[in-house]
């Protein structure tokens, strides 16, 4: 019953994203894989790692991109409030508030594709 409830919640979330006509990111935390999707199409699949081997966010969490930090290639990142930060594996660490935020690290080519595809307000869902 629990797995069916989880699947139902996931399908309802996808239906809401489909209706909003915008891109969104899905993360499968246990398998460390993700997808950039638009409606029902997969635009990009990627694998990721997390910092310190800990789970960055809980399952079934929906977050919004609150800020895109631009600049040099190694300093670009996507911030999801104080809950999560996504950046390239080759990024340099900056001192400051972002240093304490859990990180998801993606390969440089995949991160570049995702970074330029999403905008502020893009949704992220952690599932499975």
Short mmCIF file of C-alpha atoms in Angstrom, two decimals:
data_model
loop_
_atom_site.label_atom_id
_atom_site.label_comp_id
_atom_site.label_asym_id
_atom_site.label_seq_id
_atom_site.Cartn_x
_atom_site.Cartn_y
_atom_site.Cartn_z
CA UNK A 1 0.00 0.00 0.00
CA UNK A 2 2.83 2.38 0.83
CA UNK A 3 4.49 1.87 -2.56
CA UNK A 4 1.17 2.44 -4.34
CA UNK A 5 0.61 5.64 -2.36
CA UNK A 6 4.12 6.79 -3.27
CA UNK A 7 3.52 6.01 -6.95
CA UNK A 8 0.20 7.88 -6.85
CA UNK A 9 1.86 10.96 -5.29
CA UNK A 10 4.59 10.83 -7.92
CA UNK A 11 2.08 10.63 -10.78
CA UNK A 12 0.05 13.53 -9.35
CA UNK A 13 3.24 15.59 -9.08
CA UNK A 14 4.13 14.80 -12.71
CA UNK A 15 0.62 15.77 -13.79
CA UNK A 16 1.00 19.13 -12.04
CA UNK A 17 4.39 19.73 -13.71
CA UNK A 18 2.94 18.71 -17.09
CA UNK A 19 0.16 21.27 -16.72
CA UNK A 20 2.59 24.05 -15.74
CA UNK A 21 4.35 23.78 -19.13
CA UNK A 22 7.83 24.16 -17.68
CA UNK A 23 10.97 22.09 -17.25
CA UNK A 24 11.61 20.23 -14.01
CA UNK A 25 14.28 18.04 -12.42
CA UNK A 26 13.68 14.60 -10.93
CA UNK A 27 16.24 13.08 -8.56
CA UNK A 28 16.33 9.43 -7.53
CA UNK A 29 18.45 9.68 -4.39
CA UNK A 30 19.10 5.94 -3.72
CA UNK A 31 20.31 5.21 -7.26
CA UNK A 32 22.03 8.63 -7.58
CA UNK A 33 20.46 9.35 -10.96
CA UNK A 34 18.44 12.27 -12.21
CA UNK A 35 16.47 13.56 -15.18
CA UNK A 36 15.71 16.93 -16.65
CA UNK A 37 12.20 16.68 -18.06
CA UNK A 38 9.79 18.81 -20.02
CA UNK A 39 6.21 17.60 -19.81
CA UNK A 40 6.51 13.83 -20.40
CA UNK A 41 9.80 14.00 -22.34
CA UNK A 42 13.21 13.31 -20.89
CA UNK A 43 15.59 16.05 -22.04
CA UNK A 44 18.68 14.82 -20.15
CA UNK A 45 19.63 12.01 -17.80
CA UNK A 46 22.58 12.27 -15.45
CA UNK A 47 24.29 10.65 -12.49
CA UNK A 48 25.33 12.59 -9.43
CA UNK A 49 27.14 12.31 -6.15
CA UNK A 50 26.48 14.03 -2.86
CA UNK A 51 28.85 15.62 -0.42
CA UNK A 52 30.03 13.63 2.57
CA UNK A 53 28.00 10.60 1.48
CA UNK A 54 24.87 11.83 3.21
CA UNK A 55 21.41 12.14 1.75
CA UNK A 56 20.92 15.81 0.80
CA UNK A 57 17.13 15.98 1.09
CA UNK A 58 14.34 13.65 2.09
CA UNK A 59 12.19 11.71 -0.36
CA UNK A 60 9.14 13.30 -1.96
CA UNK A 61 10.44 16.82 -1.48
CA UNK A 62 9.63 19.54 -3.98
CA UNK A 63 12.03 22.49 -4.16
CA UNK A 64 12.29 25.56 -6.41
CA UNK A 65 15.41 27.16 -7.85
CA UNK A 66 15.72 30.29 -5.76
CA UNK A 67 18.93 31.57 -7.32
CA UNK A 68 21.25 30.89 -10.24
CA UNK A 69 24.78 32.01 -9.50
CA UNK A 70 26.55 32.89 -12.72
CA UNK A 71 30.11 33.87 -13.33
CA UNK A 72 33.16 31.83 -14.09
CA UNK A 73 32.53 28.25 -15.15
CA UNK A 74 33.78 26.81 -11.85
CA UNK A 75 31.58 29.09 -9.72
CA UNK A 76 28.19 28.47 -11.33
CA UNK A 77 25.56 26.84 -9.16
CA UNK A 78 21.84 26.38 -8.70
CA UNK A 79 20.53 27.17 -5.22
CA UNK A 80 17.33 25.71 -3.81
CA UNK A 81 17.04 27.96 -0.76
CA UNK A 82 18.96 26.60 2.21
CA UNK A 83 17.94 23.03 1.38
CA UNK A 84 20.17 22.10 -1.57
CA UNK A 85 22.83 23.30 -3.99
CA UNK A 86 23.62 21.75 -7.39
CA UNK A 87 26.96 22.35 -9.06
CA UNK A 88 29.53 20.77 -11.36
CA UNK A 89 31.99 18.21 -9.99
CA UNK A 90 34.81 20.50 -11.13
CA UNK A 91 33.50 23.55 -9.27
CA UNK A 92 35.66 25.31 -6.78
CA UNK A 93 34.37 25.68 -3.25
CA UNK A 94 33.66 29.21 -2.12
CA UNK A 95 33.59 30.35 1.46
CA UNK A 96 30.34 31.75 2.68
CA UNK A 97 26.81 30.70 3.43
CA UNK A 98 26.64 28.22 0.51
CA UNK A 99 29.42 26.13 2.06
CA UNK A 100 27.02 24.70 4.69
CA UNK A 101 24.29 23.74 2.21
CA UNK A 102 24.14 20.04 1.13
CA UNK A 103 25.48 19.66 -2.41
CA UNK A 104 24.69 17.54 -5.41
CA UNK A 105 27.63 17.26 -7.78
CA UNK A 106 26.99 16.57 -11.48
CA UNK A 107 29.45 16.00 -14.33
CA UNK A 108 30.50 19.22 -16.09
CA UNK A 109 28.70 18.57 -19.40
CA UNK A 110 25.46 17.49 -17.74
CA UNK A 111 25.59 20.42 -15.32
CA UNK A 112 26.14 22.91 -18.15
CA UNK A 113 23.11 21.53 -20.02
CA UNK A 114 20.93 21.69 -16.91
CA UNK A 115 22.19 25.11 -15.85
CA UNK A 116 21.30 26.72 -19.17
CA UNK A 117 17.97 24.89 -19.46
CA UNK A 118 16.46 25.85 -16.11
CA UNK A 119 15.38 29.25 -14.83
CA UNK A 120 14.66 30.69 -11.44
CA UNK A 121 11.51 29.01 -10.13
CA UNK A 122 12.16 25.67 -11.84
CA UNK A 123 10.95 22.78 -9.70
CA UNK A 124 12.95 19.83 -8.41
CA UNK A 125 11.39 16.64 -7.03
CA UNK A 126 13.22 13.97 -5.04
CA UNK A 127 11.54 10.63 -5.42
CA UNK A 128 11.88 6.92 -4.96
#
